[in-house]
GROMACS .gro file of C-alpha atoms in nm:
model
  410
    1MET     CA    1   0.000   0.000   0.000
    2LEU     CA    2   0.292   0.232   0.080
    3LEU     CA    3   0.439   0.178  -0.267
    4MET     CA    4   0.097   0.246  -0.419
    5LYS     CA    5   0.079   0.583  -0.237
    6LEU     CA    6   0.436   0.672  -0.336
    7GLY     CA    7   0.369   0.577  -0.698
    8TYR     CA    8   0.052   0.788  -0.710
    9ARG     CA    9   0.228   1.093  -0.560
   10ASN     CA   10   0.521   1.053  -0.798
   11LEU     CA   11   0.285   1.087  -1.090
   12TRP     CA   12   0.198   1.441  -0.989
   13ARG     CA   13   0.552   1.563  -0.932
   14ASN     CA   14   0.548   1.671  -1.295
   15ARG     CA   15   0.180   1.741  -1.332
   16ARG     CA   16   0.196   1.879  -1.688
   17ARG     CA   17   0.379   1.575  -1.826
   18THR     CA   18   0.146   1.329  -1.654
   19VAL     CA   19  -0.167   1.510  -1.771
   20LEU     CA   20  -0.039   1.525  -2.130
   21THR     CA   21   0.047   1.154  -2.123
   22MET     CA   22  -0.289   1.056  -1.977
   23THR     CA   23  -0.467   1.278  -2.231
   24ALA     CA   24  -0.281   1.115  -2.521
   25ILE     CA   25  -0.363   0.763  -2.395
   26SER     CA   26  -0.725   0.860  -2.323
   27VAL     CA   27  -0.772   1.002  -2.673
   28ALA     CA   28  -0.618   0.689  -2.826
   29THR     CA   29  -0.853   0.469  -2.618
   30THR     CA   30  -1.153   0.680  -2.720
   31MET     CA   31  -1.053   0.656  -3.086
   32VAL     CA   32  -1.020   0.277  -3.066
   33ILE     CA   33  -1.368   0.245  -2.911
   34LEU     CA   34  -1.516   0.485  -3.169
   35MET     CA   35  -1.345   0.307  -3.458
   36LEU     CA   36  -1.473  -0.034  -3.344
   37GLY     CA   37  -1.823   0.107  -3.292
   38ILE     CA   38  -1.832   0.271  -3.635
   39TYR     CA   39  -1.707  -0.047  -3.800
   40ASP     CA   40  -1.977  -0.250  -3.627
   41GLY     CA   41  -2.238   0.016  -3.706
   42MET     CA   42  -2.154   0.010  -4.078
   43PHE     CA   43  -2.160  -0.368  -4.087
   44TRP     CA   44  -2.483  -0.374  -3.885
   45ASP     CA   45  -2.641  -0.142  -4.144
   46MET     CA   46  -2.530  -0.376  -4.422
   47ILE     CA   47  -2.675  -0.682  -4.245
   48GLU     CA   48  -3.004  -0.500  -4.188
   49SER     CA   49  -3.013  -0.387  -4.549
   50ALA     CA   50  -2.934  -0.735  -4.683
   51THR     CA   51  -3.166  -0.931  -4.454
   52GLU     CA   52  -3.438  -0.710  -4.306
   53LEU     CA   53  -3.544  -0.556  -4.636
   54TYR     CA   54  -3.625  -0.876  -4.819
   55HIS     CA   55  -3.472  -1.207  -4.703
   56GLY     CA   56  -3.494  -1.232  -4.323
   57HIS     CA   57  -3.215  -1.374  -4.105
   58VAL     CA   58  -3.293  -1.746  -4.144
   59LYS     CA   59  -3.489  -1.942  -4.405
   60ILE     CA   60  -3.656  -2.276  -4.340
   61THR     CA   61  -3.739  -2.461  -4.662
   62ALA     CA   62  -3.790  -2.808  -4.803
   63GLU     CA   63  -3.470  -3.001  -4.874
   64LYS     CA   64  -3.284  -2.878  -5.186
   65TYR     CA   65  -3.534  -2.593  -5.244
   66GLN     CA   66  -3.258  -2.332  -5.198
   67ASP     CA   67  -3.068  -2.487  -5.491
   68GLU     CA   68  -3.344  -2.596  -5.727
   69HIS     CA   69  -3.645  -2.371  -5.651
   70LYS     CA   70  -3.894  -2.632  -5.779
   71ILE     CA   71  -4.255  -2.519  -5.734
   72TYR     CA   72  -4.363  -2.849  -5.571
   73MET     CA   73  -4.090  -2.837  -5.300
   74THR     CA   74  -4.318  -2.702  -5.028
   75LEU     CA   75  -4.383  -2.713  -4.652
   76PRO     CA   76  -4.720  -2.728  -4.472
   77GLU     CA   77  -4.856  -2.384  -4.389
   78ASP     CA   78  -4.960  -2.496  -4.040
   79GLY     CA   79  -4.753  -2.643  -3.759
   80LEU     CA   80  -4.402  -2.499  -3.773
   81ARG     CA   81  -4.487  -2.133  -3.708
   82GLY     CA   82  -4.576  -2.188  -3.341
   83LYS     CA   83  -4.261  -2.390  -3.280
   84ILE     CA   84  -4.040  -2.115  -3.426
   85LEU     CA   85  -4.210  -1.836  -3.230
   86ALA     CA   86  -4.172  -2.035  -2.906
   87ASP     CA   87  -3.799  -1.955  -2.916
   88SER     CA   88  -3.732  -1.639  -2.715
   89ARG     CA   89  -3.454  -1.535  -2.958
   90VAL     CA   90  -3.702  -1.502  -3.246
   91LYS     CA   91  -3.852  -1.162  -3.327
   92GLY     CA   92  -4.090  -1.268  -3.605
   93VAL     CA   93  -4.167  -1.531  -3.870
   94ALA     CA   94  -4.339  -1.510  -4.208
   95GLY     CA   95  -4.454  -1.782  -4.447
   96ARG     CA   96  -4.395  -1.713  -4.816
   97VAL     CA   97  -4.492  -1.858  -5.153
   98ARG     CA   98  -4.278  -1.804  -5.462
   99GLY     CA   99  -4.356  -1.853  -5.828
  100PHE     CA  100  -4.257  -1.730  -6.170
  101ALA     CA  101  -4.487  -1.582  -6.432
  102LEU     CA  102  -4.511  -1.350  -6.730
  103LEU     CA  103  -4.664  -1.014  -6.641
  104SER     CA  104  -4.843  -0.803  -6.903
  105PHE     CA  105  -4.950  -0.441  -6.877
  106GLY     CA  106  -5.144  -0.240  -7.134
  107GLU     CA  107  -5.334  -0.336  -7.443
  108GLY     CA  108  -5.259  -0.368  -7.811
  109GLU     CA  109  -4.944  -0.201  -7.940
  110THR     CA  110  -4.885  -0.026  -7.607
  111SER     CA  111  -4.875  -0.349  -7.406
  112HIS     CA  112  -4.552  -0.471  -7.244
  113THR     CA  113  -4.462  -0.816  -7.111
  114GLN     CA  114  -4.186  -0.906  -6.865
  115PRO     CA  115  -4.090  -1.219  -6.667
  116ALA     CA  116  -4.117  -1.173  -6.291
  117GLU     CA  117  -4.090  -1.356  -5.961
  118LEU     CA  118  -4.424  -1.356  -5.779
  119PHE     CA  119  -4.356  -1.315  -5.407
  120GLY     CA  120  -4.663  -1.423  -5.207
  121ILE     CA  121  -4.673  -1.285  -4.851
  122ASN     CA  122  -4.902  -1.227  -4.557
  123PRO     CA  123  -4.858  -0.849  -4.495
  124ASP     CA  124  -4.909  -0.882  -4.117
  125GLU     CA  125  -4.645  -1.155  -4.086
  126GLU     CA  126  -4.405  -0.983  -4.325
  127ARG     CA  127  -4.399  -0.666  -4.113
  128THR     CA  128  -4.247  -0.869  -3.825
  129VAL     CA  129  -3.960  -0.992  -4.045
  130THR     CA  130  -3.873  -0.728  -4.308
  131ARG     CA  131  -3.900  -0.354  -4.371
  132LEU     CA  132  -4.025  -0.401  -4.727
  133GLU     CA  133  -4.330  -0.180  -4.663
  134SER     CA  134  -4.112   0.117  -4.562
  135HIS     CA  135  -3.953   0.116  -4.910
  136VAL     CA  136  -4.277   0.168  -5.104
  137ARG     CA  137  -4.203   0.477  -5.314
  138GLU     CA  138  -4.541   0.522  -5.478
  139GLY     CA  139  -4.891   0.399  -5.392
  140SER     CA  140  -4.935   0.163  -5.096
  141PHE     CA  141  -4.843  -0.184  -4.967
  142ILE     CA  142  -5.069  -0.478  -5.054
  143SER     CA  143  -5.380  -0.477  -4.839
  144GLY     CA  144  -5.425  -0.846  -4.751
  145THR     CA  145  -5.321  -1.204  -4.810
  146ASP     CA  146  -5.624  -1.273  -5.032
  147SER     CA  147  -5.633  -0.936  -5.212
  148LYS     CA  148  -5.575  -0.882  -5.583
  149ASP     CA  149  -5.313  -0.615  -5.515
  150ILE     CA  150  -4.967  -0.636  -5.671
  151LEU     CA  151  -4.661  -0.436  -5.564
  152LEU     CA  152  -4.405  -0.395  -5.843
  153GLY     CA  153  -4.031  -0.343  -5.814
  154ILE     CA  154  -3.935  -0.002  -5.951
  155GLY     CA  155  -3.729  -0.155  -6.234
  156LEU     CA  156  -4.009  -0.394  -6.332
  157ALA     CA  157  -4.265  -0.111  -6.329
  158LYS     CA  158  -4.045   0.092  -6.565
  159ARG     CA  159  -4.006  -0.196  -6.809
  160LEU     CA  160  -4.381  -0.262  -6.805
  161GLU     CA  161  -4.451   0.114  -6.806
  162ALA     CA  162  -4.705   0.030  -6.537
  163GLU     CA  163  -4.870   0.288  -6.311
  164VAL     CA  164  -5.039   0.266  -5.973
  165GLY     CA  165  -5.403   0.167  -6.022
  166GLY     CA  166  -5.331  -0.013  -6.349
  167GLU     CA  167  -5.418  -0.373  -6.427
  168ILE     CA  168  -5.158  -0.651  -6.456
  169VAL     CA  169  -5.223  -0.991  -6.615
  170ALA     CA  170  -5.004  -1.273  -6.479
  171MET     CA  171  -4.964  -1.608  -6.653
  172GLY     CA  172  -4.752  -1.903  -6.543
  173GLN     CA  173  -4.768  -2.271  -6.455
  174GLY     CA  174  -4.939  -2.427  -6.154
  175SER     CA  175  -4.788  -2.700  -5.936
  176ASP     CA  176  -5.016  -2.958  -6.105
  177GLY     CA  177  -4.896  -2.860  -6.453
  178SER     CA  178  -5.203  -2.654  -6.538
  179ILE     CA  179  -5.195  -2.300  -6.678
  180ALA     CA  180  -5.200  -2.050  -6.390
  181ALA     CA  181  -5.339  -1.704  -6.461
  182ASP     CA  182  -5.480  -1.414  -6.264
  183ILE     CA  183  -5.546  -1.039  -6.286
  184PHE     CA  184  -5.397  -0.796  -6.031
  185HIS     CA  185  -5.426  -0.424  -5.961
  186VAL     CA  186  -5.105  -0.228  -5.909
  187SER     CA  187  -5.123  -0.100  -5.549
  188GLY     CA  188  -4.774   0.049  -5.536
  189ILE     CA  189  -4.413   0.057  -5.653
  190VAL     CA  190  -4.128  -0.049  -5.423
  191ASP     CA  191  -3.758   0.038  -5.439
  192THR     CA  192  -3.545  -0.215  -5.248
  193GLY     CA  193  -3.219  -0.046  -5.350
  194ASP     CA  194  -3.108  -0.356  -5.543
  195PRO     CA  195  -3.155  -0.290  -5.919
  196ILE     CA  196  -3.123  -0.661  -6.006
  197ARG     CA  197  -3.403  -0.757  -5.769
  198ASP     CA  198  -3.622  -0.459  -5.860
  199VAL     CA  199  -3.647  -0.559  -6.227
  200SER     CA  200  -3.817  -0.890  -6.139
  201LEU     CA  201  -3.991  -0.841  -5.802
  202ALA     CA  202  -4.372  -0.857  -5.786
  203VAL     CA  203  -4.529  -0.885  -5.438
  204VAL     CA  204  -4.880  -1.031  -5.409
  205GLY     CA  205  -5.103  -1.178  -5.137
  206ARG     CA  206  -5.001  -1.527  -5.021
  207LYS     CA  207  -5.349  -1.683  -5.037
  208THR     CA  208  -5.407  -1.534  -5.382
  209LEU     CA  209  -5.082  -1.684  -5.512
  210GLN     CA  210  -5.156  -2.022  -5.348
  211ASP     CA  211  -5.488  -2.034  -5.534
  212MET     CA  212  -5.323  -1.931  -5.860
  213LEU     CA  213  -5.042  -2.191  -5.836
  214VAL     CA  214  -5.265  -2.465  -5.688
  215LEU     CA  215  -5.071  -2.475  -5.360
  216ASP     CA  216  -5.354  -2.481  -5.110
  217GLY     CA  217  -5.214  -2.485  -4.755
  218GLN     CA  218  -4.852  -2.500  -4.880
  219ILE     CA  219  -4.566  -2.250  -4.863
  220HIS     CA  220  -4.212  -2.250  -4.996
  221GLU     CA  221  -4.028  -2.098  -4.701
  222TRP     CA  222  -4.048  -1.968  -4.348
  223ALA     CA  223  -3.847  -1.648  -4.310
  224VAL     CA  224  -3.731  -1.592  -3.952
  225SER     CA  225  -3.623  -1.261  -3.795
  226LEU     CA  226  -3.396  -1.278  -3.490
  227LYS     CA  227  -3.328  -1.028  -3.216
  228ARG     CA  228  -2.952  -1.069  -3.282
  229PRO     CA  229  -2.889  -1.107  -3.659
  230ILE     CA  230  -2.519  -1.176  -3.602
  231ALA     CA  231  -2.617  -1.497  -3.414
  232ALA     CA  232  -2.821  -1.634  -3.707
  233GLU     CA  233  -2.578  -1.918  -3.784
  234VAL     CA  234  -2.580  -2.033  -3.421
  235TRP     CA  235  -2.962  -2.027  -3.410
  236ALA     CA  236  -2.987  -2.222  -3.738
  237ARG     CA  237  -2.738  -2.484  -3.616
  238GLU     CA  238  -2.931  -2.536  -3.291
  239PHE     CA  239  -3.273  -2.542  -3.462
  240ARG     CA  240  -3.187  -2.798  -3.736
  241PRO     CA  241  -3.208  -3.109  -3.513
  242GLU     CA  242  -3.557  -3.005  -3.397
  243VAL     CA  243  -3.704  -3.013  -3.751
  244PRO     CA  244  -3.564  -3.313  -3.942
  245GLY     CA  245  -3.636  -3.333  -4.313
  246VAL     CA  246  -3.611  -2.960  -4.384
  247GLU     CA  247  -3.328  -2.717  -4.454
  248VAL     CA  248  -3.249  -2.441  -4.205
  249THR     CA  249  -3.021  -2.182  -4.367
  250SER     CA  250  -2.893  -1.863  -4.208
  251TRP     CA  251  -2.796  -1.552  -4.404
  252TYR     CA  252  -2.439  -1.684  -4.392
  253GLY     CA  253  -2.558  -1.951  -4.636
  254PHE     CA  254  -2.796  -1.771  -4.874
  255LEU     CA  255  -2.588  -1.448  -4.873
  256PRO     CA  256  -2.232  -1.583  -4.900
  257GLN     CA  257  -2.100  -1.244  -5.014
  258MET     CA  258  -2.201  -1.102  -4.674
  259LYS     CA  259  -1.999  -1.375  -4.500
  260GLN     CA  260  -1.694  -1.272  -4.707
  261ILE     CA  261  -1.750  -0.907  -4.617
  262LEU     CA  262  -1.777  -1.005  -4.250
  263ASP     CA  263  -1.440  -1.185  -4.263
  264TYR     CA  264  -1.280  -0.883  -4.432
  265TRP     CA  265  -1.441  -0.651  -4.176
  266TYR     CA  266  -1.299  -0.843  -3.881
  267ALA     CA  267  -0.950  -0.852  -4.034
  268ALA     CA  268  -0.955  -0.476  -4.109
  269ARG     CA  269  -1.078  -0.377  -3.763
  270TYR     CA  270  -0.805  -0.585  -3.595
  271ILE     CA  271  -0.536  -0.417  -3.808
  272PHE     CA  272  -0.662  -0.066  -3.730
  273ALA     CA  273  -0.693  -0.150  -3.360
  274LEU     CA  274  -0.332  -0.272  -3.357
  275ILE     CA  275  -0.220   0.057  -3.512
  276PHE     CA  276  -0.390   0.253  -3.232
  277TYR     CA  277  -0.248   0.021  -2.965
  278PHE     CA  278   0.100   0.068  -3.112
  279ALA     CA  279   0.057   0.447  -3.084
  280VAL     CA  280  -0.039   0.405  -2.719
  281VAL     CA  281   0.271   0.195  -2.654
  282LEU     CA  282   0.495   0.462  -2.808
  283VAL     CA  283   0.343   0.735  -2.590
  284ALA     CA  284   0.369   0.523  -2.276
  285VAL     CA  285   0.728   0.416  -2.346
  286ASN     CA  286   0.834   0.777  -2.401
  287THR     CA  287   0.676   0.891  -2.075
  288MET     CA  288   0.802   0.605  -1.863
  289TYR     CA  289   1.157   0.650  -1.985
  290MET     CA  290   1.150   1.025  -1.929
  291MET     CA  291   1.031   0.964  -1.575
  292PHE     CA  292   1.297   0.698  -1.528
  293PHE     CA  293   1.594   0.911  -1.639
  294GLU     CA  294   1.464   1.221  -1.458
  295ARG     CA  295   1.458   1.031  -1.127
  296LEU     CA  296   1.776   0.831  -1.176
  297ARG     CA  297   1.965   1.025  -0.905
  298GLU     CA  298   1.670   0.983  -0.670
  299PHE     CA  299   1.677   0.609  -0.724
  300GLY     CA  300   2.054   0.601  -0.656
  301ILE     CA  301   2.014   0.789  -0.325
  302MET     CA  302   1.722   0.571  -0.214
  303GLY     CA  303   1.925   0.260  -0.299
  304ALA     CA  304   2.230   0.392  -0.109
  305LEU     CA  305   2.008   0.456   0.195
  306GLY     CA  306   1.909   0.091   0.198
  307LEU     CA  307   1.579   0.077   0.010
  308ARG     CA  308   1.574  -0.238  -0.196
  309ILE     CA  309   1.602  -0.186  -0.572
  310ARG     CA  310   1.339  -0.456  -0.623
  311LYS     CA  311   1.083  -0.240  -0.440
  312LEU     CA  312   1.180   0.063  -0.649
  313SER     CA  313   1.131  -0.143  -0.965
  314PHE     CA  314   0.792  -0.254  -0.839
  315MET     CA  315   0.701   0.110  -0.772
  316ILE     CA  316   0.775   0.197  -1.138
  317ILE     CA  317   0.541  -0.082  -1.250
  318ILE     CA  318   0.273   0.058  -1.016
  319GLU     CA  319   0.316   0.404  -1.171
  320GLY     CA  320   0.271   0.256  -1.520
  321PHE     CA  321  -0.039   0.074  -1.400
  322LEU     CA  322  -0.187   0.392  -1.247
  323ILE     CA  323  -0.122   0.605  -1.556
  324SER     CA  324  -0.269   0.350  -1.796
  325SER     CA  325  -0.563   0.266  -1.566
  326ILE     CA  326  -0.673   0.626  -1.508
  327ALA     CA  327  -0.622   0.719  -1.876
  328GLY     CA  328  -0.781   0.394  -2.003
  329ILE     CA  329  -1.092   0.428  -1.785
  330ALA     CA  330  -1.130   0.796  -1.879
  331GLY     CA  331  -1.096   0.706  -2.248
  332GLY     CA  332  -1.347   0.422  -2.201
  333ILE     CA  333  -1.604   0.656  -2.049
  334ALA     CA  334  -1.552   0.920  -2.320
  335GLY     CA  335  -1.565   0.660  -2.598
  336SER     CA  336  -1.884   0.505  -2.455
  337LEU     CA  337  -2.063   0.839  -2.427
  338ILE     CA  338  -1.968   0.947  -2.780
  339SER     CA  339  -2.061   0.603  -2.920
  340LEU     CA  340  -2.395   0.615  -2.742
  341TYR     CA  341  -2.465   0.958  -2.888
  342MET     CA  342  -2.366   0.849  -3.240
  343TYR     CA  343  -2.594   0.544  -3.210
  344GLY     CA  344  -2.898   0.766  -3.156
  345HIS     CA  345  -2.773   1.049  -3.379
  346PRO     CA  346  -2.585   0.900  -3.679
  347VAL     CA  347  -2.361   1.139  -3.873
  348ASP     CA  348  -2.535   1.220  -4.201
  349LEU     CA  349  -2.298   1.191  -4.500
  350SER     CA  350  -2.560   1.229  -4.772
  351MET     CA  351  -2.403   1.559  -4.882
  352PHE     CA  352  -2.089   1.365  -4.982
  353PHE     CA  353  -2.236   1.049  -5.138
  354SER     CA  354  -2.566   0.869  -5.184
  355GLU     CA  355  -2.664   0.509  -5.105
  356ILE     CA  356  -2.414   0.250  -5.229
  357THR     CA  357  -2.543  -0.084  -5.357
  358PHE     CA  358  -2.292  -0.362  -5.312
  359GLY     CA  359  -2.350  -0.736  -5.347
  360GLY     CA  360  -2.726  -0.697  -5.313
  361THR     CA  361  -2.696  -0.481  -5.002
  362VAL     CA  362  -2.733  -0.108  -4.956
  363MET     CA  363  -2.484   0.102  -4.758
  364GLN     CA  364  -2.652   0.406  -4.609
  365PRO     CA  365  -2.466   0.743  -4.634
  366ARG     CA  366  -2.421   0.775  -4.259
  367LEU     CA  367  -2.187   0.689  -3.971
  368ARG     CA  368  -2.367   0.509  -3.692
  369CYS     CA  369  -2.189   0.371  -3.386
  370TYR     CA  370  -2.298   0.034  -3.251
  371LEU     CA  371  -2.225   0.015  -2.879
  372ALA     CA  372  -2.107  -0.332  -2.769
  373VAL     CA  373  -1.961  -0.431  -2.432
  374ASN     CA  374  -1.661  -0.600  -2.595
  375ASN     CA  375  -1.580  -0.286  -2.794
  376ILE     CA  376  -1.541  -0.096  -2.464
  377CYS     CA  377  -1.397  -0.350  -2.219
  378VAL     CA  378  -1.132  -0.501  -2.448
  379PRO     CA  379  -0.964  -0.168  -2.544
  380VAL     CA  380  -0.964  -0.047  -2.181
  381LEU     CA  381  -0.814  -0.373  -2.052
  382MET     CA  382  -0.563  -0.374  -2.338
  383ILE     CA  383  -0.450  -0.020  -2.252
  384ILE     CA  384  -0.409  -0.109  -1.882
  385GLY     CA  385  -0.216  -0.424  -1.969
  386LEU     CA  386   0.008  -0.243  -2.218
  387GLY     CA  387   0.083   0.028  -1.961
  388MET     CA  388   0.209  -0.234  -1.715
  389ILE     CA  389   0.411  -0.416  -1.983
  390VAL     CA  390   0.576  -0.091  -2.094
  391ALA     CA  391   0.675  -0.017  -1.731
  392LEU     CA  392   0.851  -0.352  -1.704
  393PHE     CA  393   1.145  -0.239  -1.919
  394PRO     CA  394   1.257   0.065  -1.709
  395ALA     CA  395   1.194  -0.146  -1.399
  396TRP     CA  396   1.426  -0.410  -1.539
  397ARG     CA  397   1.689  -0.147  -1.623
  398LEU     CA  398   1.671  -0.010  -1.268
  399LYS     CA  399   1.716  -0.356  -1.120
  400ARG     CA  400   2.043  -0.396  -1.312
  401LEU     CA  401   2.192  -0.063  -1.191
  402HIS     CA  402   2.409  -0.033  -0.879
  403PRO     CA  403   2.339   0.273  -0.656
  404VAL     CA  404   2.708   0.373  -0.643
  405ASP     CA  405   2.740   0.367  -1.023
  406VAL     CA  406   2.425   0.573  -1.057
  407LEU     CA  407   2.542   0.844  -0.815
  408ARG     CA  408   2.882   0.857  -0.983
  409GLU     CA  409   2.735   0.908  -1.329
  410VAL     CA  410   2.454   1.151  -1.248
   0.00000   0.00000   0.00000
């Protein structure tokens, strides 16, 4: 305890130097926490864009449906929904029907025909899984599962030259091989931000599409939304044994480009964090050595008076621990507060660039910080640990010096 008191008082013998050192370490700690939070915030935005706009976090389908997309590869509409929602990690679930058809708009020479993917949903269920409704740019979302409404992707609407309120004729093939046809009314136009998807997307009521494709009581997939999207692979792995005979695929599987981005993201954030930690080490080494050489005569006198050099070395380590602890905790608090503010108030960058579409995802023009416990605790503990490690070297040098040699040289 005595060494702790001495070490603390020694810090304030040169108050200006200590404050500058602590400030530099605190700023570095704050920057590390902010950098990690911004990285996670950007990646979180990309996950939300890729999954919560259209796909969902996990898909449960018949075996091989993800590869072959055969119309008869279906699951019963009843039964599995309750089992999925019983899991406390699940936020929502939606059953979907998918089919392909030719859509026609207009008459005579002004008519246009385009192939499209019919996406049959229950609007109430879909709102618990995706934010598709929030991206309707014109008109309104479909009104019900058995309505004759159709919501067109913005690219598909342009190719058909369709307008809200117009009439669309759809023609395809039913699951029994019969000709499937129906007439829909354009309720709205949606812009998902993915041009490839928007030129083929046509959203209709699930019951209406089941009747059209002769799929009574059958769906093609359950889309699951989780409270923690990053844990989708873990949830899928744990859920598979409970539902044998079906495929449970997380977004890691049906969006492999996002998995690659995630790997790159982790590698980049580790490299940048190491750069900041290296800067902290340089600042700490400089300060500890200045303190060491400035007090060299003092150490010689204390050693000549009989104080053990080992205790003096230990006192230097304590000083390094105190500097890094106080600065690290202060930086942790500052970084947490700024991250928390930037989570609720993202920095708008729309004046510099617009939305960026990449690999089917949309990057928003903003900087949002995602506050995670690991992003705060790990940098603070790393700074404290590095401060102690840096202090070991001057302590080792002191242990090798003899008091008489020190007093003779200084």
